[in-house]
mmCIF file of C-alpha atoms in Angstrom:
data_model
loop_
_atom_site.group_PDB
_atom_site.id
_atom_site.type_symbol
_atom_site.label_atom_id
_atom_site.label_comp_id
_atom_site.label_asym_id
_atom_site.label_seq_id
_atom_site.Cartn_x
_atom_site.Cartn_y
_atom_site.Cartn_z
ATOM 1 C CA TRP A 1 5.658 -16.629 2.543
ATOM 2 C CA GLU A 2 7.469 -14.871 5.353
ATOM 3 C CA LEU A 3 6.401 -11.949 7.503
ATOM 4 C CA VAL A 4 9.701 -10.047 7.636
ATOM 5 C CA GLY A 5 8.470 -7.392 10.054
ATOM 6 C CA LYS A 6 7.373 -3.801 10.330
ATOM 7 C CA ARG A 7 9.297 -0.696 9.232
ATOM 8 C CA GLU A 8 8.785 2.970 8.455
ATOM 9 C CA MET A 9 9.282 4.132 4.892
ATOM 10 C CA LEU A 10 8.102 6.705 2.375
ATOM 11 C CA ILE A 11 5.117 5.387 0.433
ATOM 12 C CA PRO A 12 2.737 6.936 -2.113
ATOM 13 C CA TYR A 13 -0.137 8.340 -0.032
ATOM 14 C CA ASN A 14 -2.954 10.924 -0.233
ATOM 15 C CA ASN A 15 -2.469 11.351 -3.974
ATOM 16 C CA GLN A 16 -5.551 13.513 -4.545
ATOM 17 C CA LYS A 17 -3.976 14.997 -7.709
ATOM 18 C CA MET A 18 -3.960 11.586 -9.335
ATOM 19 C CA ARG A 19 -7.553 11.021 -8.354
ATOM 20 C CA TYR A 20 -8.816 14.145 -10.082
ATOM 21 C CA ASN A 21 -6.443 14.268 -13.065
ATOM 22 C CA ARG A 22 -6.781 12.119 -16.132
ATOM 23 C CA CYS A 23 -4.336 9.232 -16.499
ATOM 24 C CA ASP A 24 -3.171 10.578 -19.859
ATOM 25 C CA ASP A 25 -2.251 14.036 -18.503
ATOM 26 C CA PRO A 26 0.847 14.981 -20.588
ATOM 27 C CA GLN A 27 2.525 16.765 -17.653
ATOM 28 C CA ALA A 28 2.161 13.742 -15.375
ATOM 29 C CA LEU A 29 3.264 10.988 -17.741
ATOM 30 C CA LEU A 30 6.881 10.966 -18.851
ATOM 31 C CA PRO A 31 8.450 8.426 -21.246
ATOM 32 C CA TYR A 32 9.809 6.097 -18.529
ATOM 33 C CA HIS A 33 7.926 7.031 -15.352
ATOM 34 C CA ILE A 34 5.334 9.287 -13.785
ATOM 35 C CA SER A 35 6.540 12.822 -13.100
ATOM 36 C CA PRO A 36 7.717 13.229 -9.486
ATOM 37 C CA HIS A 37 5.697 16.481 -9.403
ATOM 38 C CA ALA A 38 2.506 14.440 -9.770
ATOM 39 C CA MET A 39 3.357 12.137 -6.846
ATOM 40 C CA ARG A 40 2.934 12.603 -3.117
ATOM 41 C CA PHE A 41 4.646 10.461 -0.469
ATOM 42 C CA GLU A 42 4.251 10.166 3.299
ATOM 43 C CA LYS A 43 6.236 8.358 5.950
ATOM 44 C CA HIS A 44 4.167 5.362 7.062
ATOM 45 C CA ARG A 45 4.566 2.117 8.919
ATOM 46 C CA VAL A 46 4.385 -0.864 6.602
ATOM 47 C CA TRP A 47 4.433 -4.602 7.088
ATOM 48 C CA VAL A 48 7.022 -6.315 4.892
ATOM 49 C CA VAL A 49 6.001 -9.698 3.480
ATOM 50 C CA GLU A 50 8.342 -11.747 1.312
ATOM 51 C CA ALA A 51 7.256 -14.470 -1.103
ATOM 52 C CA ARG A 52 9.915 -16.882 -2.363
ATOM 53 C CA LEU A 53 9.544 -19.473 -5.096
ATOM 54 C CA LYS A 54 9.574 -23.031 -3.782
ATOM 55 C CA GLN A 55 12.580 -25.142 -4.827
ATOM 56 C CA ASP A 56 10.594 -27.584 -6.961
ATOM 57 C CA LYS A 57 8.425 -24.925 -8.693
ATOM 58 C CA ARG A 58 8.888 -22.725 -11.767
ATOM 59 C CA HIS A 59 7.811 -19.122 -12.207
ATOM 60 C CA ILE A 60 9.189 -16.004 -13.921
ATOM 61 C CA TYR A 61 9.590 -14.363 -10.502
ATOM 62 C CA LYS A 62 12.003 -15.845 -7.994
ATOM 63 C CA ARG A 63 11.003 -13.520 -5.185
ATOM 64 C CA ARG A 64 8.560 -10.737 -4.425
ATOM 65 C CA THR A 65 8.561 -8.316 -1.510
ATOM 66 C CA PHE A 66 5.229 -6.743 -0.589
ATOM 67 C CA TYR A 67 4.907 -3.569 1.487
ATOM 68 C CA VAL A 68 1.507 -3.411 3.209
ATOM 69 C CA ASP A 69 0.375 -0.086 4.693
ATOM 70 C CA GLU A 70 -0.401 -0.579 8.380
ATOM 71 C CA ASP A 71 -3.330 1.868 8.324
ATOM 72 C CA THR A 72 -5.220 0.705 5.216
ATOM 73 C CA TRP A 73 -3.902 -2.873 4.807
ATOM 74 C CA SER A 74 -3.350 -2.049 1.150
ATOM 75 C CA ILE A 75 -0.303 -3.361 -0.698
ATOM 76 C CA VAL A 76 1.342 -0.054 -1.626
ATOM 77 C CA LEU A 77 4.664 -1.235 -3.094
ATOM 78 C CA VAL A 78 5.966 -4.497 -4.535
ATOM 79 C CA ASP A 79 9.569 -5.352 -5.471
ATOM 80 C CA ILE A 80 9.758 -8.187 -8.023
ATOM 81 C CA TYR A 81 12.978 -10.154 -8.605
ATOM 82 C CA ASP A 82 14.028 -12.331 -11.549
ATOM 83 C CA LYS A 83 15.630 -15.796 -11.490
ATOM 84 C CA ASN A 84 19.058 -14.208 -10.799
ATOM 85 C CA ASP A 85 17.581 -12.367 -7.802
ATOM 86 C CA ASP A 86 17.982 -8.991 -9.543
ATOM 87 C CA LEU A 87 15.264 -6.360 -9.175
ATOM 88 C CA TRP A 88 13.269 -6.656 -12.414
ATOM 89 C CA ARG A 89 9.936 -4.953 -11.834
ATOM 90 C CA PHE A 90 8.190 -2.902 -9.185
ATOM 91 C CA THR A 91 4.656 -1.754 -8.497
ATOM 92 C CA MET A 92 3.422 1.436 -6.831
ATOM 93 C CA ARG A 93 -0.146 2.026 -5.650
ATOM 94 C CA PHE A 94 -1.147 5.673 -5.432
ATOM 95 C CA SER A 95 -4.018 5.995 -2.984
ATOM 96 C CA ALA A 96 -6.341 8.904 -2.303
ATOM 97 C CA TYR A 97 -9.053 9.698 0.208
ATOM 98 C CA TYR A 98 -12.583 9.196 -1.124
ATOM 99 C CA GLU A 99 -15.158 11.053 1.001
ATOM 100 C CA GLU A 100 -18.044 9.115 -0.545
ATOM 101 C CA MET A 101 -16.751 5.773 0.789
ATOM 102 C CA PRO A 102 -15.320 7.148 3.180
ATOM 103 C CA GLY A 103 -11.775 5.865 3.154
ATOM 104 C CA MET A 104 -8.526 5.402 1.274
ATOM 105 C CA PHE A 105 -8.708 3.721 -2.119
ATOM 106 C CA SER A 106 -6.363 3.253 -5.062
ATOM 107 C CA SER A 107 -6.487 6.114 -7.552
ATOM 108 C CA LEU A 108 -3.711 4.755 -9.773
ATOM 109 C CA ASP A 109 -1.501 1.654 -9.927
ATOM 110 C CA ALA A 110 1.839 1.867 -11.757
ATOM 111 C CA TYR A 111 3.714 -1.252 -12.906
ATOM 112 C CA HIS A 112 7.348 -0.652 -13.934
ATOM 113 C CA ASP A 113 9.662 -2.970 -15.897
ATOM 114 C CA LEU A 114 13.268 -1.954 -15.230
ATOM 115 C CA GLN A 115 14.743 -4.146 -17.981
ATOM 116 C CA ASP A 116 12.544 -2.764 -20.762
ATOM 117 C CA GLY A 117 12.225 0.748 -19.349
ATOM 118 C CA ALA A 118 8.456 0.505 -19.758
ATOM 119 C CA TYR A 119 5.558 1.101 -17.433
ATOM 120 C CA PHE A 120 1.842 0.437 -17.387
ATOM 121 C CA LEU A 121 -0.821 2.401 -15.528
ATOM 122 C CA GLN A 122 -4.041 0.992 -14.221
ATOM 123 C CA CYS A 123 -6.347 3.870 -13.396
ATOM 124 C CA SER A 124 -9.464 4.142 -11.364
ATOM 125 C CA ALA A 125 -9.397 7.932 -11.614
ATOM 126 C CA GLY A 126 -10.251 10.415 -14.311
ATOM 127 C CA GLU A 127 -13.100 10.172 -16.774
ATOM 128 C CA GLY A 128 -16.243 8.220 -16.191
ATOM 129 C CA THR A 129 -18.266 7.179 -13.208
ATOM 130 C CA GLU A 130 -16.909 5.991 -9.900
ATOM 131 C CA PHE A 131 -19.029 3.236 -8.365
ATOM 132 C CA PHE A 132 -19.061 3.571 -4.605
ATOM 133 C CA THR A 133 -22.710 4.202 -3.782
ATOM 134 C CA GLU A 134 -24.445 2.322 -6.615
ATOM 135 C CA PRO A 135 -23.520 -0.844 -8.492
ATOM 136 C CA PRO A 136 -22.420 -0.625 -12.130
ATOM 137 C CA PRO A 137 -25.100 -1.136 -14.789
ATOM 138 C CA ASP A 138 -25.838 -4.605 -16.167
ATOM 139 C CA GLY A 139 -23.294 -5.651 -18.773
ATOM 140 C CA TYR A 140 -20.599 -3.267 -17.493
ATOM 141 C CA PHE A 141 -18.033 -6.065 -17.113
ATOM 142 C CA THR A 142 -18.767 -7.890 -20.379
ATOM 143 C CA PRO A 143 -15.867 -8.172 -22.860
ATOM 144 C CA ALA A 144 -17.648 -5.900 -25.361
ATOM 145 C CA SER A 145 -18.259 -3.212 -22.729
ATOM 146 C CA ILE A 146 -14.652 -3.328 -21.531
ATOM 147 C CA ARG A 147 -13.356 -3.079 -25.130
ATOM 148 C CA LYS A 148 -15.397 0.113 -25.639
ATOM 149 C CA ARG A 149 -13.733 1.761 -22.626
ATOM 150 C CA MET A 150 -10.142 0.677 -23.410
ATOM 151 C CA LYS A 151 -7.510 3.168 -24.541
ATOM 152 C CA ARG A 152 -4.282 2.214 -26.265
#
């Protein structure tokens, strides 16, 4: 691990639209990426942290670069490189302000695979209950309960 330093860059930030819209909104989700109209970016200071695979170890990723927002300490972007040191995947965290916390929290995480042209969304927005003031009910995290809430 290496702390590369601090820099200013455009990062996904204050994405209130993604907090209040459903993850399967047809206008927001395009075949290979999220619509740019659904995204909001701000110029922020980030800490750049690089993780490199040790010489004697094996892993599908040779190197990863993490971009950590200086204000929230949230990892907002990740560049992921393959064994040839080519950019293979990247991750974007879309945060929003939650008054009930109060504070910034992830409203959507997007994981992109540049070789396959695919992406996966992990949502904490949209339908259902948000648990900030009360804990989830008993059994909420059981495999059966999670299966009931899954969408394919």
